[in-house]
PDB file of C-alpha atoms in Angstrom:
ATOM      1  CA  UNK A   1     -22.866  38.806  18.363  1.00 95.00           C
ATOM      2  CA  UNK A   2     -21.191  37.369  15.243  1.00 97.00           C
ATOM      3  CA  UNK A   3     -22.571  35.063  12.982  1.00 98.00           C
ATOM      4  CA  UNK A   4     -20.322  34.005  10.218  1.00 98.00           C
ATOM      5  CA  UNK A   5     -21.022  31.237   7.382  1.00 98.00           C
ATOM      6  CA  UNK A   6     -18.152  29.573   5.685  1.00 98.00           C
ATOM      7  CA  UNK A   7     -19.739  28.120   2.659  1.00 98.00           C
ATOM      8  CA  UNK A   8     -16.765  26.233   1.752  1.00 97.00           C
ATOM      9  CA  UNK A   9     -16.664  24.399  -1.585  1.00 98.00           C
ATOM     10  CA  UNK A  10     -20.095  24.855  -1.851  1.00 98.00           C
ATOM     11  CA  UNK A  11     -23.206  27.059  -3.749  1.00 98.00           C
ATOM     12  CA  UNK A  12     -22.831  28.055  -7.727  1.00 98.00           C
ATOM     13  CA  UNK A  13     -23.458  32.390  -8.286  1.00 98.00           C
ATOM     14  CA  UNK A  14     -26.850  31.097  -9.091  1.00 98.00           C
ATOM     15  CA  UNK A  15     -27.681  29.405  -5.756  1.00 98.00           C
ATOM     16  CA  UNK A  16     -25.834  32.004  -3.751  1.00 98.00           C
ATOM     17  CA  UNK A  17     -27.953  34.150  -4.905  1.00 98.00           C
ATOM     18  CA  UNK A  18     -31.034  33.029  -4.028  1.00 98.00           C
ATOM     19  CA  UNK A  19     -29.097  32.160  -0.455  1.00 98.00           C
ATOM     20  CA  UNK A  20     -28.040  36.433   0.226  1.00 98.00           C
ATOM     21  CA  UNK A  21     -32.054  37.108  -1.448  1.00 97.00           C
ATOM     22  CA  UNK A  22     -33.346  35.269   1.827  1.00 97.00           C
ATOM     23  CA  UNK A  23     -30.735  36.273   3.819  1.00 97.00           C
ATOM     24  CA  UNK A  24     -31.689  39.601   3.188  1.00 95.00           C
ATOM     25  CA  UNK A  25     -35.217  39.403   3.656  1.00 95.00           C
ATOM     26  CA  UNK A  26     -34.721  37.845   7.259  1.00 95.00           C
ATOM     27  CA  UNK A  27     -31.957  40.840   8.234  1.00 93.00           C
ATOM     28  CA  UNK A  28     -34.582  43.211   7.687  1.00 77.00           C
ATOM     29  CA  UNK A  29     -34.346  44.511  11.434  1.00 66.00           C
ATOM     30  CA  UNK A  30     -31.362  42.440  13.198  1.00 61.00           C
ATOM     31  CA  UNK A  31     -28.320  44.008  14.569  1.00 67.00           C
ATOM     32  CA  UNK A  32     -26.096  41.318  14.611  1.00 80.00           C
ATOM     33  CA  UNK A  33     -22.827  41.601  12.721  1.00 95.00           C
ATOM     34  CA  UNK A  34     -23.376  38.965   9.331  1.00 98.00           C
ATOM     35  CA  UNK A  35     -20.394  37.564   7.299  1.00 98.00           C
ATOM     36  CA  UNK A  36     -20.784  35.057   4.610  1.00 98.00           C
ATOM     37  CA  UNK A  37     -17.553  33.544   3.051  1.00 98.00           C
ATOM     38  CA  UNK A  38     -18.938  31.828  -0.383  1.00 98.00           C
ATOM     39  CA  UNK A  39     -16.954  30.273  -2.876  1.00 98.00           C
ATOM     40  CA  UNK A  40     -15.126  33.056  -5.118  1.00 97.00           C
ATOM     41  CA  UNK A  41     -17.098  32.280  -8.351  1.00 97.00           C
ATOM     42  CA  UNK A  42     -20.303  33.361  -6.485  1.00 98.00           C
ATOM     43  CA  UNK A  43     -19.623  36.322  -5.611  1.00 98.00           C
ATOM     44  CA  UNK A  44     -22.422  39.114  -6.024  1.00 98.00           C
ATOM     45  CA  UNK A  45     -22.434  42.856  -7.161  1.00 97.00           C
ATOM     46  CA  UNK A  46     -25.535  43.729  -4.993  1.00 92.00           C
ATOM     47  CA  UNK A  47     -26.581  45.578  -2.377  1.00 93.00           C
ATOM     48  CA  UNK A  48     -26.456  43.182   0.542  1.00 95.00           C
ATOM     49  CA  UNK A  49     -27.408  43.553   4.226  1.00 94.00           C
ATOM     50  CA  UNK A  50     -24.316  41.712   5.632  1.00 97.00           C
ATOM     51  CA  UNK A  51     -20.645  41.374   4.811  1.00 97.00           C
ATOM     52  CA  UNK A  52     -19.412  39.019   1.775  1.00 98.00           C
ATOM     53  CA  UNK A  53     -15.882  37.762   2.243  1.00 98.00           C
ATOM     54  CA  UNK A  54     -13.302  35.829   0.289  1.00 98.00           C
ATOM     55  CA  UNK A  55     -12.603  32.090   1.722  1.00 98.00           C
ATOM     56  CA  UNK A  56      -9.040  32.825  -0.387  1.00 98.00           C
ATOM     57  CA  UNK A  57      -7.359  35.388  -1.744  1.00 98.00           C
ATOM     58  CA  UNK A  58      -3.379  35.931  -2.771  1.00 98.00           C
ATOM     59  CA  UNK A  59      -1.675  38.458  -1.802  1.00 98.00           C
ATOM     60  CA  UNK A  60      -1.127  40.518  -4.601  1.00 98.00           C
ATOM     61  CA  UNK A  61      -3.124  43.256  -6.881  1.00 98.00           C
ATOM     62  CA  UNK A  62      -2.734  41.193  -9.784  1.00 98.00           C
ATOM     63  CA  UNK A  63      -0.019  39.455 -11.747  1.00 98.00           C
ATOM     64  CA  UNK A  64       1.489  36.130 -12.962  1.00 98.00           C
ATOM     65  CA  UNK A  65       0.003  33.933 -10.469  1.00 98.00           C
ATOM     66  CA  UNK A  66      -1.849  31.144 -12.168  1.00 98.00           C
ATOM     67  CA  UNK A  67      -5.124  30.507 -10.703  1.00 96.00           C
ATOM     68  CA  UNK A  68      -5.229  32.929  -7.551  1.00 97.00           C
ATOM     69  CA  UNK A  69      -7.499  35.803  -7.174  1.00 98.00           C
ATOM     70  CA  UNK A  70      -5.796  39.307  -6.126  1.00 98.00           C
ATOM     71  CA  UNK A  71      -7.253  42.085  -5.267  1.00 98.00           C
ATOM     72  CA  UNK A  72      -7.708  43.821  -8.215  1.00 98.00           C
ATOM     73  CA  UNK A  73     -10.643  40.843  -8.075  1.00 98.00           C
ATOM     74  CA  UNK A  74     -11.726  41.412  -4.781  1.00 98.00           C
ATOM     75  CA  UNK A  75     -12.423  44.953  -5.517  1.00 98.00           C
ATOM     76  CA  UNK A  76     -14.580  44.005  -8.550  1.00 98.00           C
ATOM     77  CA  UNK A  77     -17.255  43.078  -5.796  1.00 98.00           C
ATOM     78  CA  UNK A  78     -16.444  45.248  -3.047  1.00 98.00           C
ATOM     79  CA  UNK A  79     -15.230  42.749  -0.927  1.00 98.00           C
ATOM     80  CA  UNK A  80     -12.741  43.830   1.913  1.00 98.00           C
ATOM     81  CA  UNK A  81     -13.258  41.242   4.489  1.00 98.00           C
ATOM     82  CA  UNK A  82     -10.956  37.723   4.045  1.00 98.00           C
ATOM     83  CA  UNK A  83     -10.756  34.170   5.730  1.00 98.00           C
ATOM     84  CA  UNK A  84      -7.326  33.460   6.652  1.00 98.00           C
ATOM     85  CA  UNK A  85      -5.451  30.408   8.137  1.00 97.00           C
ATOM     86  CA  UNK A  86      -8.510  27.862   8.210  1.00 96.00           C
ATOM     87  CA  UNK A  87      -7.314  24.058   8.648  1.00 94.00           C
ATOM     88  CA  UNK A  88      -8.132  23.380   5.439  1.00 95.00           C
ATOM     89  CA  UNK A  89      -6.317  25.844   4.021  1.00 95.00           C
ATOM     90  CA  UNK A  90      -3.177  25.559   6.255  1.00 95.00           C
ATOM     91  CA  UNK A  91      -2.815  22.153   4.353  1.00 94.00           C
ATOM     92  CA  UNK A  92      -2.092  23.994   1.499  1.00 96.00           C
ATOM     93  CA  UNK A  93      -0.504  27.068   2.774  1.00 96.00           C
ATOM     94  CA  UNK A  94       2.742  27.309   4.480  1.00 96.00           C
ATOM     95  CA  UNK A  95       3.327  29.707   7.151  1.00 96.00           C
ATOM     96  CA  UNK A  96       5.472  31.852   5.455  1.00 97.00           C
ATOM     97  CA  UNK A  97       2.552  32.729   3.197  1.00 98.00           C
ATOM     98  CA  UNK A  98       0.119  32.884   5.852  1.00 98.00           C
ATOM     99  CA  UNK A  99       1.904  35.754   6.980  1.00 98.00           C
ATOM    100  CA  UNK A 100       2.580  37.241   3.885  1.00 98.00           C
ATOM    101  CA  UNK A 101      -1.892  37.600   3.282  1.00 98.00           C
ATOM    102  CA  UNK A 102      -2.580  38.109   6.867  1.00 98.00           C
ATOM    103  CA  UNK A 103       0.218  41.647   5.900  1.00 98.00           C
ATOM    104  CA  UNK A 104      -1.475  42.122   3.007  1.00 98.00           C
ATOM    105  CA  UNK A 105      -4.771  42.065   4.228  1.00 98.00           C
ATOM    106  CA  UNK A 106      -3.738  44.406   7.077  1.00 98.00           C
ATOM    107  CA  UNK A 107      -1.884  46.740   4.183  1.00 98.00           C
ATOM    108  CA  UNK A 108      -5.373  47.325   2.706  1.00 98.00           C
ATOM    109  CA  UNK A 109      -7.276  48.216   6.223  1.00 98.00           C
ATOM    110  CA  UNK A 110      -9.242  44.272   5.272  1.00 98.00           C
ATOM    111  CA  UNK A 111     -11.058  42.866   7.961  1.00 98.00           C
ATOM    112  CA  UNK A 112      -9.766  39.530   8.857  1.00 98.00           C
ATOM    113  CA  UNK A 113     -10.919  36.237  10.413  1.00 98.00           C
ATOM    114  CA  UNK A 114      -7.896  34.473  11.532  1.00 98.00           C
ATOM    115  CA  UNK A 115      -8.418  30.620  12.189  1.00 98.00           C
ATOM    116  CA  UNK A 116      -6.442  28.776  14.755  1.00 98.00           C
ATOM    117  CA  UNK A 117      -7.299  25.709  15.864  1.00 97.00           C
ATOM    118  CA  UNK A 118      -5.306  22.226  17.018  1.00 96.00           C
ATOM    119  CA  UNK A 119      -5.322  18.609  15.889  1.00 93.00           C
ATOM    120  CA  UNK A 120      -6.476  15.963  18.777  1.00 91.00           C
ATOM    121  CA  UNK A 121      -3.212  14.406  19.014  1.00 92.00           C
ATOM    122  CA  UNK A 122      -2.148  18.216  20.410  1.00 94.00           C
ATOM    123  CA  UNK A 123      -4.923  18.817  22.735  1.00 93.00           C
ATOM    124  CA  UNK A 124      -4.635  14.886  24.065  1.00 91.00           C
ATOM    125  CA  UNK A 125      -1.124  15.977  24.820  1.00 95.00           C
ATOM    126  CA  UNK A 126      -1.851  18.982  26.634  1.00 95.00           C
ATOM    127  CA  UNK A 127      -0.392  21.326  24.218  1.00 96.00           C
ATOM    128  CA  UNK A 128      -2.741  23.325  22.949  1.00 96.00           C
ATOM    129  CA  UNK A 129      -2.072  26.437  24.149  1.00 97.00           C
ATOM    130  CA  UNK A 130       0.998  26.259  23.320  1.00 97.00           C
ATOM    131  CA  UNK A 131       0.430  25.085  20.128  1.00 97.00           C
ATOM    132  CA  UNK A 132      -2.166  28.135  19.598  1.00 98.00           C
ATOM    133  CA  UNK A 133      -0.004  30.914  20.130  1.00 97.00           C
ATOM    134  CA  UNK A 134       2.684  29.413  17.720  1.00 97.00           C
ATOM    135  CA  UNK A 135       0.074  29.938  15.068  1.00 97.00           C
ATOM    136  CA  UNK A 136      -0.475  33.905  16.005  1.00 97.00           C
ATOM    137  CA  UNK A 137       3.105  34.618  16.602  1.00 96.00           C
ATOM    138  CA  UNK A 138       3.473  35.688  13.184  1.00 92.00           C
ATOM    139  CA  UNK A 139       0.709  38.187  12.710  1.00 98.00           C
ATOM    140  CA  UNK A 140      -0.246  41.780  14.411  1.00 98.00           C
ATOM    141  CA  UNK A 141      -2.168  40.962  17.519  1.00 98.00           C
ATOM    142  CA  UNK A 142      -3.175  44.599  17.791  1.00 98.00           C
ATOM    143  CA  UNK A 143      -4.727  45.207  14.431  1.00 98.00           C
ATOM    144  CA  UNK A 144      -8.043  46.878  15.095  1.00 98.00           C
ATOM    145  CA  UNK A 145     -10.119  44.770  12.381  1.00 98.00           C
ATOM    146  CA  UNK A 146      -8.897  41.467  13.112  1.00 98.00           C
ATOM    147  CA  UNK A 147     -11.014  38.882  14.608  1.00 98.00           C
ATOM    148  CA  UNK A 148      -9.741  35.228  15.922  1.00 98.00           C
ATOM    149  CA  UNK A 149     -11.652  32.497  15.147  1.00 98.00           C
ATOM    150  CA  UNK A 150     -10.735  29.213  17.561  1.00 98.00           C
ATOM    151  CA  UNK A 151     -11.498  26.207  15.081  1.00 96.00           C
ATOM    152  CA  UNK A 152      -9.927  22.464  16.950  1.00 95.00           C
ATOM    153  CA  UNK A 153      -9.284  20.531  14.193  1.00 93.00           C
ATOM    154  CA  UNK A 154     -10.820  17.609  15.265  1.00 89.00           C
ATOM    155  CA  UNK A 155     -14.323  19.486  15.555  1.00 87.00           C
ATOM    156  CA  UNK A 156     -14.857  20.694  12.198  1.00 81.00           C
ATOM    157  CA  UNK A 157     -16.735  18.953   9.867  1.00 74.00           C
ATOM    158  CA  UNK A 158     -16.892  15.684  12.325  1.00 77.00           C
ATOM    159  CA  UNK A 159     -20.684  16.656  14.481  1.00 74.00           C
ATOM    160  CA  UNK A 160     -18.413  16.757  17.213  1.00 75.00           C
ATOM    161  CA  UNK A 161     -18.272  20.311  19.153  1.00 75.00           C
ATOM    162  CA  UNK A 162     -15.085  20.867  21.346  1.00 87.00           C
ATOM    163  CA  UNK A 163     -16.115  20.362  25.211  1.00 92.00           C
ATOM    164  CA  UNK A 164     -17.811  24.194  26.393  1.00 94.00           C
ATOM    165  CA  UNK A 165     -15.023  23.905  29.402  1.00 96.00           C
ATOM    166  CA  UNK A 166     -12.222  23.677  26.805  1.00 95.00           C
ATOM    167  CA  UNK A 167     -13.645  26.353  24.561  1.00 96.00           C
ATOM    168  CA  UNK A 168     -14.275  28.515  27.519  1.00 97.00           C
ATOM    169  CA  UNK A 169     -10.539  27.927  28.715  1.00 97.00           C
ATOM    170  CA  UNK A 170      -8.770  28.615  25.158  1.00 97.00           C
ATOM    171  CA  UNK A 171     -10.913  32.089  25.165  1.00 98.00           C
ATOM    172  CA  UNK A 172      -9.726  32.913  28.264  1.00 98.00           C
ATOM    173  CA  UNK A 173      -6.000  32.353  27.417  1.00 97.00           C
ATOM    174  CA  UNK A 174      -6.439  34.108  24.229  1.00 98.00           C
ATOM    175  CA  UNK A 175      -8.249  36.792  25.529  1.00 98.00           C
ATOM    176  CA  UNK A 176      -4.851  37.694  27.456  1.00 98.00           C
ATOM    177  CA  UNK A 177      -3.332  38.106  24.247  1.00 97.00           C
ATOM    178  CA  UNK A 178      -5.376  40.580  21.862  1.00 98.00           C
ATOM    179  CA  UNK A 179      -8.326  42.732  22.349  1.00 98.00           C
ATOM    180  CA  UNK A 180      -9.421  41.196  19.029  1.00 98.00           C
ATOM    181  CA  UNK A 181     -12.771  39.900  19.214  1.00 98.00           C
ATOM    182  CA  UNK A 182     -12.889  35.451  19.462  1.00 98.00           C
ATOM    183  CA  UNK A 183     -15.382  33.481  17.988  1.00 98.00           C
ATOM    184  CA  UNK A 184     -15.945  29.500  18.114  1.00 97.00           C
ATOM    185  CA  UNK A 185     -15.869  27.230  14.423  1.00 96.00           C
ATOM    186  CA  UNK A 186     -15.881  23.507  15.048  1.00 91.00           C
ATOM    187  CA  UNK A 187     -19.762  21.812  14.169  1.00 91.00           C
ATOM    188  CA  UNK A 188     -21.523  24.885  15.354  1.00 95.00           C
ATOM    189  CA  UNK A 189     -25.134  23.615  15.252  1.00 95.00           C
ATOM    190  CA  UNK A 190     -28.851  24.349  16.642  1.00 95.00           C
ATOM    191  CA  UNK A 191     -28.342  21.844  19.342  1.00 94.00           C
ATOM    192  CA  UNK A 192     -25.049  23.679  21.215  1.00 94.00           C
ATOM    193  CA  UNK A 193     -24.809  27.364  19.509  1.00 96.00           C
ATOM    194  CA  UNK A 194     -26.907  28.498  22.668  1.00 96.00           C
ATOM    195  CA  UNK A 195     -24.441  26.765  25.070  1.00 96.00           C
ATOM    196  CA  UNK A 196     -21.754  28.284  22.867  1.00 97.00           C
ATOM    197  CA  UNK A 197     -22.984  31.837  23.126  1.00 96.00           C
ATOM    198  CA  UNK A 198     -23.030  32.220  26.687  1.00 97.00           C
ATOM    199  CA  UNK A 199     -18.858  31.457  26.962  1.00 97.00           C
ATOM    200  CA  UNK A 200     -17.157  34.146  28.544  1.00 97.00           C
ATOM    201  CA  UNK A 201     -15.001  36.070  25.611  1.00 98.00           C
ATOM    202  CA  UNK A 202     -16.885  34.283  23.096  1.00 98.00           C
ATOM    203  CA  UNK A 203     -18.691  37.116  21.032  1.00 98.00           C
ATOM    204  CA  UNK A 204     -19.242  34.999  18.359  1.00 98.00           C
ATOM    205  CA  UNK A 205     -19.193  31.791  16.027  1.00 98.00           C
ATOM    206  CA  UNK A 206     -17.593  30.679  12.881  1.00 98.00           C
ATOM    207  CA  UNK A 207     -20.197  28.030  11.318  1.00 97.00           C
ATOM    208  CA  UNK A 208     -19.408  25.705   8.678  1.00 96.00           C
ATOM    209  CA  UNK A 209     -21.766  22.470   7.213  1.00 95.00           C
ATOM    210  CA  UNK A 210     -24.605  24.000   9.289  1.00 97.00           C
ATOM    211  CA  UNK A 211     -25.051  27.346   7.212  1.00 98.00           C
ATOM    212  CA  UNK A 212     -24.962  25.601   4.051  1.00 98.00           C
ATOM    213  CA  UNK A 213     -29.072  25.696   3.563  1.00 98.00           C
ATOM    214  CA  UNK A 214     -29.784  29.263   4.570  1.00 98.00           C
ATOM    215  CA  UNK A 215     -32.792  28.384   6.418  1.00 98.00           C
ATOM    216  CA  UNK A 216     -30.781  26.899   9.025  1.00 98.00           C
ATOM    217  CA  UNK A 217     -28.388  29.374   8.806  1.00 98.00           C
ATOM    218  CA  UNK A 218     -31.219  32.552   9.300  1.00 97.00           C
ATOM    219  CA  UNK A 219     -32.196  30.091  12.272  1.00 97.00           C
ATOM    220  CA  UNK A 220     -29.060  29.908  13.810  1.00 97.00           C
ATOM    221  CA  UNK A 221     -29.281  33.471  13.624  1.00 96.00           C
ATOM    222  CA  UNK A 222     -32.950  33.805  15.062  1.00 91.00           C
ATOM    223  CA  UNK A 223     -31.803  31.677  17.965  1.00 83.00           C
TER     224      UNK A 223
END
């Protein structure tokens, strides 16, 4: 099972810290796969007992791109593992350079979390799916280290969890498209991530305001 953190705008290199020190201590004998996404200025040059990833990166090595971080950056601290496509970020990004990371990424052999996810106006509509697949058309559904992350918009950051039968139902159609593994994002808490776990084609979960404090993140994890 997956358990990945996306810290967001959120934790200084001094807090973070302290956040992978217990996080290490409690991995001592678990199997689960970890990733934790923390802000870029906190990354860490240590030995850690689960995966650090970038919440944003640019695809390039280096160069004249004011205020991105390349790879040359990324490799400072090891990291080869990269968010890619959240909501929040698809405000920003257009699709044309979603693509051009998600290529990148796949250029350096990066593992990569790939968020979909649609707006309530969409799923209200009965679009979704359709919606869904327009957002992977552009990427390489057959790239062994990718991983699909299912985030509805109107779940994240709201307390609101998508309903288990429409989670359940989006996994399924995805599930026809890639071998990639799927996880769930969307308020990902103590009170559902049980309910969440035991979706068919759900081998994981993407979890947001709830892993900010890492004691309820190592709980989350403890079940």
């Amino acid at each position: 099972m997956i358990f990945a953190a996306n810290l967001k705008c959120n934790h200084t290199r001094e807090s973070f810290k302290s956040y992978a020190d217990a996080l290490n201590k409690a991995l001592k004998n678990k199997d689960e796969e970890i990733f934790v996404f923390p802000p870029n200025v906190a990354f860490l040059k240590e030995d850690l007992k689960f995966t650090q990833g970038t919440q944003n990166f640019y695809p390039c090595f280096k160069g004249a791109f004011t205020g991105e971080i390349g790879k040359e950056h990324l490799d400072e601290f090891g990291i080869k593992c990269v968010l890619i496509g959240h909501s929040e970020r698809r405000i920003l990004d257009n699709e044309a350079l979603i693509k051009a990371k998600f290529d990148f990424a796949k250029e350096q052999n990066y593992t990569i979390f790939f968020c979909i996810g649609e707006d309530l106006k969409t799923k209200n509509l009965g679009n979704s799916k359709d919606f869904l697949k327009k957002q992977l058309e552009a990427i390489d559904l057959n790239y062994e280290k990718l991983i699909i992350a299912y985030e509805p918009i109107y779940s994240i950051g709201t307390g609101i969890s998508a309903d288990k039968e429409d989670i359940s139902d989006i996994l399924e159609t995805l599930s026809v498209l890639t071998k990639a593994k799927l996880l769930y994002g969307g308020s990902v808490n103590e009170n559902n991530i049980k309910e969440i776990q035991t979706i068919k084609h759900c081998s994981g979960v993407l979890i947001g305001s709830a892993a900010l404090k890492i004691e309820n993140f190592i709980k989350l994890i403890k079940g």
